[in-house]
């Protein structure tokens, strides 16, 4: 490959995030000042060993004026002075309430469990989830509440606070958050589609409508995740709700990490649920290296750089220079942009290797088994998978005729869901004769897990499904619904759901004599209870 060809590749790849950043800035805006809302807010802060942060976090929330709110702190088994400090401030302000987290159930991430418990204690229509290291501006709550008003308001929104940076690693890597967000997510599509892939969020600051949160199942449906910033918006969209983003630079500040080790550990703990996901890391590495590193390599190794190389370097720098002005990023981070890209990719690859080896992630003195073990085990027919135990309160999916179907709970009937990927479709078909006898008494829905299907293949797949299935078959293109249900890949998955959406029984694999006998017994019992 000639140097001229490499230069053109670098120019094109550098132009993609540069152009998208400029376009996204038309959508990604700060919330309007001076706006007020009469909607009450429950501010929810999970706290585990946060004695260095919790007092300042509460003080910043209490400084908010012109808004009705309650402040609930969940002490998640802290071993420091966190609960004592909260009680001390609660004695002086009735808006503060301290709750104690129950023991962490097996299979839950600590933060997701804490947020789930907090939401159950909340009494107001709007829920604001905020980390203990975030400091809100005095008008933050009123502006966020006003943003959630109106017919077109999202059910869930998230803001990216201004990151306070200290160490060199913080300055080098944390500004990458805005670069990845603005450079690779087409934000205009967030309003035009409910597809889960067109969503993002920051786990440091979420605001949600409580009714929508309960319908989706909220944090209970992403219980194993370490990355609620990605998973929670996708969950809402998979359930048919809209999500939004706003620039929280002037609404909140946050100092996430305080050392080099914390930066690398913190960015690595959830890497494989975002940029470092197995299906994303290779193409993203090629795009980032080709567009953000290659231009500077060519610039440094060419005696007389061409105009193409110089243009590619400026395009690679453009989003970072914009961020210096708009998001108050340090100039040194922008100048060392290629080095930051290399460090970011190194963290992603190390996290993936750790995940594939089954090494647990460690955060807040808790170990979380790497979900990546299931990436390898999914190839084996006898692999076991975690049971999520619940389904979203609202599932919204298209069928093979592109007609949308909504499965919502509570319902007035018992529901059976048959779910499988292409490997398990034959087993799913073997269950059909046994279920036909119940079709007038039970709502039966077939769901096909089609995640990872390239867009150019979808029309052909839909044609084959239409030829093979007369009844509606719901297509889960993103895999978000399938994942939230906690199904086992490569085999048929049958679920019996009560009227409230609770999972009464699960069956996996073909309808063996024992499998079928147990499934029908539970189904008959469920119908008898309904009567």
XYZ file of C-alpha atoms in Angstrom:
531
model
C 0.000 0.000 0.000
C 1.480 3.336 -1.042
C 1.943 6.305 1.252
C -0.575 8.262 -0.836
C -3.200 5.558 -0.286
C -2.489 5.492 3.445
C -2.834 9.274 3.510
C -6.258 9.128 1.865
C -7.414 6.396 4.272
C -6.232 8.475 7.212
C -8.030 11.548 5.867
C -11.346 9.748 5.407
C -11.220 8.026 8.795
C -10.250 11.258 10.554
C -13.112 13.086 8.854
C -15.804 10.736 10.215
C -15.643 11.754 13.925
C -14.778 15.353 13.035
C -17.883 15.838 10.890
C -20.109 13.888 13.280
C -18.889 15.956 16.239
C -19.850 19.202 14.522
C -23.284 17.800 13.612
C -23.865 16.375 17.090
C -23.170 19.702 18.753
C -26.434 20.933 17.218
C -28.232 18.360 19.382
C -25.977 17.898 22.405
C -26.720 21.111 24.290
C -26.845 22.485 27.802
C -30.222 22.715 29.489
C -31.945 26.062 29.445
C -31.519 28.281 32.498
C -34.392 29.903 34.335
C -36.739 26.976 33.726
C -38.811 25.640 36.608
C -41.027 22.599 37.033
C -43.619 21.675 39.607
C -42.747 17.978 39.358
C -41.236 16.609 42.565
C -37.921 14.750 42.461
C -36.367 11.921 44.421
C -32.590 12.358 44.439
C -30.988 8.960 44.959
C -27.336 8.478 45.932
C -25.788 5.025 46.417
C -22.941 5.271 48.925
C -20.333 2.663 49.762
C -17.336 3.937 51.746
C -17.872 7.517 50.571
C -16.833 9.446 53.694
C -14.605 11.678 51.543
C -17.481 12.594 49.220
C -20.863 12.196 50.828
C -21.034 15.458 52.810
C -20.130 17.594 49.783
C -22.533 15.623 47.576
C -25.443 16.187 49.954
C -24.567 19.859 50.420
C -24.663 20.443 46.665
C -28.086 18.777 46.388
C -29.512 20.737 49.331
C -28.384 24.001 47.720
C -30.961 23.520 44.949
C -33.814 26.011 45.118
C -37.304 26.278 43.603
C -37.862 22.537 43.417
C -39.597 20.004 45.636
C -37.268 17.094 46.331
C -36.310 14.378 48.758
C -32.727 13.146 49.160
C -32.248 9.456 49.880
C -28.817 8.021 50.642
C -28.367 4.252 50.600
C -25.554 3.041 52.816
C -24.264 0.014 50.945
C -22.497 -1.720 53.850
C -19.868 0.970 54.312
C -16.997 0.263 56.666
C -16.078 3.917 57.128
C -17.908 6.956 58.557
C -20.348 7.335 55.639
C -23.581 6.460 57.554
C -22.526 8.598 60.545
C -22.028 11.655 58.325
C -25.399 11.147 56.649
C -27.218 10.808 59.979
C -25.512 13.950 61.185
C -26.836 15.989 58.255
C -30.243 14.253 58.254
C -30.790 15.426 61.827
C -30.614 19.008 60.553
C -32.632 18.676 57.331
C -35.853 16.619 57.047
C -35.400 16.243 53.289
C -32.540 13.779 53.882
C -33.265 10.124 54.511
C -30.749 7.357 55.177
C -31.611 3.809 54.148
C -29.591 0.639 54.662
C -28.941 -1.696 51.741
C -29.923 -5.346 52.224
C -27.237 -7.981 51.612
C -26.051 -8.049 48.006
C -27.824 -10.929 46.222
C -25.729 -13.332 44.186
C -25.322 -12.249 40.583
C -25.880 -8.527 41.200
C -23.462 -5.667 40.646
C -23.355 -3.604 43.829
C -24.284 -0.301 42.209
C -27.190 -1.740 40.212
C -28.585 -3.343 43.367
C -28.187 -0.099 45.325
C -29.999 1.914 42.626
C -32.740 -0.728 42.449
C -33.284 -0.500 46.217
C -33.192 3.303 46.147
C -35.880 3.439 43.463
C -38.147 1.301 45.635
C -37.785 3.821 48.494
C -38.479 6.839 46.250
C -41.916 8.458 46.386
C -41.736 11.214 43.732
C -42.506 11.025 39.960
C -38.940 11.841 38.851
C -35.906 9.838 39.903
C -32.430 11.381 39.788
C -29.613 8.861 40.202
C -26.387 10.633 41.071
C -23.023 9.265 42.177
C -21.527 10.368 45.479
C -18.575 12.021 43.714
C -20.842 14.334 41.695
C -21.494 17.935 42.778
C -24.696 19.467 41.433
C -25.116 23.138 40.582
C -27.749 25.073 42.601
C -30.179 25.062 39.648
C -29.432 21.569 38.375
C -32.577 19.866 39.672
C -34.997 22.519 38.443
C -33.450 22.545 34.959
C -33.456 18.746 34.700
C -37.066 18.558 35.885
C -38.090 21.157 33.290
C -36.274 19.130 30.614
C -38.421 16.101 31.501
C -41.697 18.055 31.161
C -43.743 18.030 27.992
C -45.214 15.483 25.603
C -41.948 15.000 23.698
C -39.771 14.629 26.808
C -37.755 11.418 27.093
C -38.513 8.767 29.688
C -34.832 8.652 30.623
C -32.123 11.267 30.172
C -28.491 11.504 31.121
C -25.953 14.277 31.406
C -22.183 14.157 31.236
C -20.751 16.288 34.074
C -17.586 18.302 33.777
C -14.735 16.031 34.833
C -12.311 17.502 37.368
C -8.854 16.226 36.466
C -5.735 15.875 38.568
C -3.218 13.209 37.569
C -1.668 12.859 34.131
C -3.743 9.729 33.427
C -6.945 11.624 34.182
C -5.963 14.458 31.861
C -4.913 12.068 29.117
C -7.828 9.623 29.190
C -10.997 11.056 30.734
C -11.543 13.733 28.042
C -11.870 10.786 25.650
C -15.412 10.360 26.989
C -16.651 13.308 24.945
C -14.559 12.342 21.927
C -16.088 8.854 21.739
C -19.591 10.141 22.532
C -19.702 12.966 19.994
C -17.465 11.399 17.371
C -19.185 8.048 16.983
C -22.840 8.316 18.092
C -25.200 9.886 15.517
C -27.340 11.748 18.035
C -29.968 12.888 15.536
C -31.076 9.268 15.229
C -31.824 9.202 18.962
C -34.970 11.215 18.234
C -35.912 9.435 15.019
C -35.657 5.853 16.238
C -36.037 3.798 19.406
C -33.320 1.360 18.423
C -31.196 0.508 21.487
C -27.960 0.962 19.536
C -28.618 4.689 19.145
C -28.371 5.475 22.822
C -25.812 6.394 25.433
C -25.649 7.732 28.935
C -23.413 8.540 31.854
C -23.886 6.479 34.992
C -22.886 9.474 37.107
C -26.116 11.364 36.380
C -29.470 9.938 35.228
C -32.996 11.287 35.474
C -35.964 9.010 34.788
C -39.726 9.032 35.000
C -40.628 6.632 37.774
C -43.539 5.047 35.869
C -41.308 4.220 32.898
C -38.549 3.005 35.190
C -40.942 0.547 36.813
C -42.311 -0.654 33.471
C -38.848 -1.527 32.192
C -37.728 -3.134 35.444
C -34.964 -0.526 35.803
C -31.656 -1.571 37.312
C -32.965 -5.029 38.143
C -32.824 -5.842 34.437
C -29.136 -4.914 34.159
C -28.192 -6.449 37.498
C -24.965 -8.088 36.264
C -23.707 -5.049 34.380
C -20.910 -2.758 35.521
C -21.830 -0.176 32.893
C -25.270 1.313 33.532
C -24.324 4.259 31.315
C -24.690 1.963 28.304
C -27.127 -0.656 29.552
C -29.863 1.472 31.158
C -30.632 3.604 28.056
C -30.625 0.468 25.907
C -33.051 -1.204 28.296
C -35.479 1.739 28.058
C -35.273 1.769 24.273
C -35.744 -1.989 24.034
C -38.972 -1.477 25.988
C -40.137 1.227 23.541
C -39.279 4.347 25.540
C -37.299 7.347 24.329
C -34.034 8.448 25.907
C -32.117 11.705 25.762
C -28.725 13.283 26.389
C -27.724 16.734 27.547
C -24.487 18.575 28.202
C -24.111 18.808 31.978
C -20.852 20.785 31.928
C -22.490 23.672 33.806
C -24.865 21.454 35.825
C -22.480 19.126 37.608
C -18.830 18.366 38.259
C -17.210 15.077 39.140
C -13.802 13.843 40.233
C -14.042 10.150 39.363
C -10.506 9.019 40.107
C -7.551 10.235 42.154
C -4.631 8.122 40.931
C -3.198 6.450 37.837
C -4.217 3.034 39.140
C -7.822 4.144 39.731
C -8.079 5.528 36.190
C -6.890 2.313 34.559
C -8.939 0.096 36.862
C -12.065 2.238 36.541
C -11.970 2.460 32.739
C -11.142 -1.223 32.457
C -13.881 -2.588 34.731
C -16.674 -1.902 32.238
C -14.697 -1.694 28.990
C -16.094 -4.939 27.585
C -19.652 -3.609 27.824
C -18.850 -0.641 25.591
C -15.935 0.158 23.296
C -14.119 -3.042 24.281
C -17.057 -5.365 23.585
C -15.991 -8.440 21.581
C -18.038 -7.403 18.557
C -16.875 -3.778 18.587
C -13.242 -3.749 19.602
C -11.687 -4.859 16.286
C -13.549 -2.416 13.991
C -13.177 0.407 16.525
C -9.448 -0.270 16.823
C -9.070 -0.042 13.040
C -11.125 3.149 12.871
C -9.345 4.853 15.758
C -5.840 3.857 14.755
C -6.483 4.654 11.095
C -8.074 8.040 11.718
C -6.489 9.260 14.961
C -2.987 7.742 15.075
C -1.979 7.048 11.463
C -2.130 10.748 10.386
C 0.453 11.703 13.014
C 2.646 8.696 12.184
C 2.656 9.780 8.539
C 3.351 13.369 9.575
C 6.340 12.301 11.695
C 7.807 9.928 9.107
C 7.400 12.046 5.976
C 10.159 14.586 5.217
C 7.723 16.824 3.346
C 4.146 15.993 4.472
C 1.485 16.215 1.802
C -1.563 18.423 2.104
C -3.628 15.265 2.638
C -1.592 14.253 5.694
C -1.741 17.747 7.175
C -5.493 17.911 6.607
C -5.933 14.496 8.264
C -3.993 15.685 11.326
C -6.118 18.807 11.660
C -9.329 16.788 11.278
C -8.154 14.377 13.998
C -7.422 17.327 16.267
C -10.615 19.268 15.508
C -12.984 17.455 17.937
C -10.418 17.728 20.726
C -9.830 21.448 20.139
C -13.597 22.038 20.173
C -13.788 20.156 23.484
C -11.087 22.375 24.992
C -13.365 25.370 24.462
C -16.812 23.834 24.975
C -16.143 21.314 27.756
C -13.108 22.990 29.363
C -10.773 20.102 28.626
C -7.048 20.661 29.258
C -5.049 21.611 26.174
C -2.400 19.009 26.983
C -4.991 16.283 26.467
C -5.788 17.583 22.988
C -2.114 17.921 22.052
C -1.412 14.342 23.174
C -4.472 13.001 21.385
C -2.697 10.125 19.531
C -1.098 8.955 22.779
C -4.498 9.073 24.509
C -6.035 6.941 21.754
C -3.286 4.326 22.116
C -3.696 4.241 25.906
C -7.476 3.953 25.607
C -7.220 1.043 23.173
C -4.656 -0.680 25.377
C -7.114 -0.558 28.298
C -9.881 -2.003 26.117
C -7.768 -4.899 24.832
C -6.402 -5.744 28.286
C -9.954 -5.753 29.655
C -11.095 -8.083 26.879
C -8.219 -10.520 27.472
C -9.002 -10.456 31.170
C -12.637 -11.156 30.438
C -11.885 -14.067 28.101
C -9.666 -15.616 30.761
C -12.554 -15.411 33.245
C -10.727 -13.014 35.566
C -13.086 -11.042 37.838
C -13.286 -7.267 37.858
C -12.792 -5.614 41.230
C -14.565 -2.426 42.277
C -15.449 -0.976 45.686
C -13.771 -3.989 47.347
C -16.072 -6.406 45.526
C -15.177 -8.967 42.890
C -17.398 -9.367 39.839
C -16.908 -12.445 37.734
C -16.096 -11.499 34.191
C -19.107 -11.946 32.003
C -16.726 -12.838 29.223
C -16.510 -16.396 30.460
C -19.922 -16.837 28.884
C -18.503 -15.653 25.557
C -16.489 -18.872 25.432
C -19.010 -21.083 27.212
C -21.783 -20.016 24.846
C -20.099 -22.164 22.199
C -20.751 -25.285 24.293
C -24.179 -26.949 24.306
C -24.022 -27.683 28.041
C -23.042 -24.177 29.127
C -25.070 -22.674 31.963
C -26.113 -19.041 32.066
C -27.327 -16.708 34.761
C -31.050 -16.467 35.176
C -32.178 -12.849 35.214
C -35.357 -13.825 37.016
C -37.452 -11.025 35.519
C -38.486 -9.635 32.164
C -39.011 -5.997 31.170
C -42.418 -4.652 32.074
C -42.844 -3.617 28.440
C -41.397 -5.280 25.346
C -41.831 -3.518 21.992
C -40.569 -5.441 18.928
C -41.411 -5.716 15.201
C -42.448 -8.982 13.568
C -41.423 -10.393 10.174
C -44.002 -8.108 8.497
C -42.549 -5.043 10.246
C -45.661 -4.745 12.420
C -44.875 -3.751 15.990
C -46.081 -5.835 18.934
C -46.150 -4.746 22.567
C -45.991 -7.194 25.466
C -46.869 -5.263 28.606
C -47.313 -6.152 32.258
C -49.375 -6.350 34.356
C -51.603 -8.316 31.987
C -54.939 -10.036 32.320
C -53.590 -13.396 31.258
C -50.748 -15.832 31.594
C -48.009 -15.327 28.975
C -45.655 -17.815 27.337
C -42.542 -16.574 25.560
C -40.555 -18.832 23.244
C -37.134 -17.362 22.522
C -34.229 -18.716 20.516
C -31.434 -17.760 18.164
C -30.852 -19.485 14.814
C -29.130 -22.402 16.538
C -32.131 -23.118 18.755
C -34.971 -22.524 16.290
C -35.518 -26.225 15.548
C -35.872 -26.978 19.253
C -38.313 -24.058 19.582
C -40.377 -25.530 16.739
C -40.658 -28.837 18.617
C -42.588 -27.067 21.388
C -45.302 -25.732 19.048
C -47.588 -28.828 19.003
C -47.752 -28.909 22.806
C -48.549 -25.183 23.016
C -51.290 -25.188 20.374
C -53.801 -26.566 22.881
C -53.307 -23.442 25.034
C -53.447 -20.763 22.342
C -56.996 -19.637 23.283
C -56.202 -19.360 27.002
C -52.616 -18.066 27.000
C -50.828 -15.242 25.196
C -48.014 -16.957 23.291
C -45.195 -14.938 21.731
C -42.246 -16.195 19.724
C -39.094 -14.052 19.776
C -36.064 -14.551 17.540
C -32.724 -13.316 18.844
C -31.110 -11.818 15.733
C -28.385 -9.696 17.292
C -25.260 -9.264 15.233
C -27.123 -9.574 11.915
C -25.624 -7.149 9.361
C -28.122 -4.674 7.951
C -27.666 -5.882 4.366
C -28.767 -9.416 5.362
C -31.927 -8.471 7.209
C -34.289 -8.301 4.236
C -33.279 -11.804 3.159
C -33.754 -13.167 6.677
C -37.177 -11.551 6.958
C -38.191 -13.108 3.636
C -37.215 -16.587 4.844
C -39.065 -16.056 8.134
C -42.209 -14.967 6.271
C -42.027 -18.089 4.132
C -41.583 -20.362 7.157
C -43.906 -18.706 9.695
C -47.481 -17.579 9.222
C -47.879 -16.521 12.837
C -46.096 -13.337 13.973
C -42.502 -13.901 15.075
C -40.993 -10.949 16.939
C -37.478 -10.027 15.832
C -34.985 -8.814 18.432
C -32.378 -7.275 16.143
C -30.389 -5.648 18.944
C -30.464 -8.620 21.322
C -31.344 -6.292 24.201
C -34.647 -7.976 25.031
C -33.073 -11.419 24.808
C -30.234 -10.330 27.073
C -32.576 -8.730 29.600
C -34.593 -11.949 29.827
C -31.382 -13.805 30.614
C -31.806 -16.508 28.018
C -29.364 -19.277 27.137
C -28.001 -19.061 23.561
C -28.015 -21.937 21.067
C -31.071 -23.647 22.584
C -34.814 -22.998 22.825
C -35.904 -20.960 25.843
C -39.498 -21.201 27.095
C -40.811 -18.911 29.839
C -44.140 -18.920 31.641
C -44.939 -15.446 32.958
C -47.558 -14.537 35.521
C -49.973 -11.656 35.043
C -47.497 -9.357 36.818
C -44.661 -10.368 34.495
C -42.883 -12.561 37.026
C -41.147 -15.662 35.699
C -43.055 -18.685 36.982
C -41.049 -21.300 35.104
C -38.204 -21.674 32.605
C -37.457 -24.543 30.269
C -34.408 -24.897 28.036
C -33.643 -27.202 25.157
C -36.011 -29.624 23.353
C -39.335 -30.727 24.907
C -38.104 -33.932 26.483
C -40.621 -35.973 28.443
C -39.464 -34.520 31.782
C -39.119 -30.987 30.379
C -42.585 -31.020 28.829
C -44.295 -32.611 31.821
C -42.962 -29.995 34.215
C -43.697 -27.099 31.829
C -47.321 -28.085 31.225
C -47.891 -28.795 34.918
C -46.772 -25.263 35.834
C -48.835 -23.811 32.983
C -51.988 -25.679 34.051
C -51.445 -24.605 37.655
C -51.003 -20.988 36.584
C -54.242 -21.058 34.618
C -56.097 -22.676 37.508
C -54.872 -19.942 39.869
C -56.098 -17.299 37.457
C -59.592 -18.707 37.637
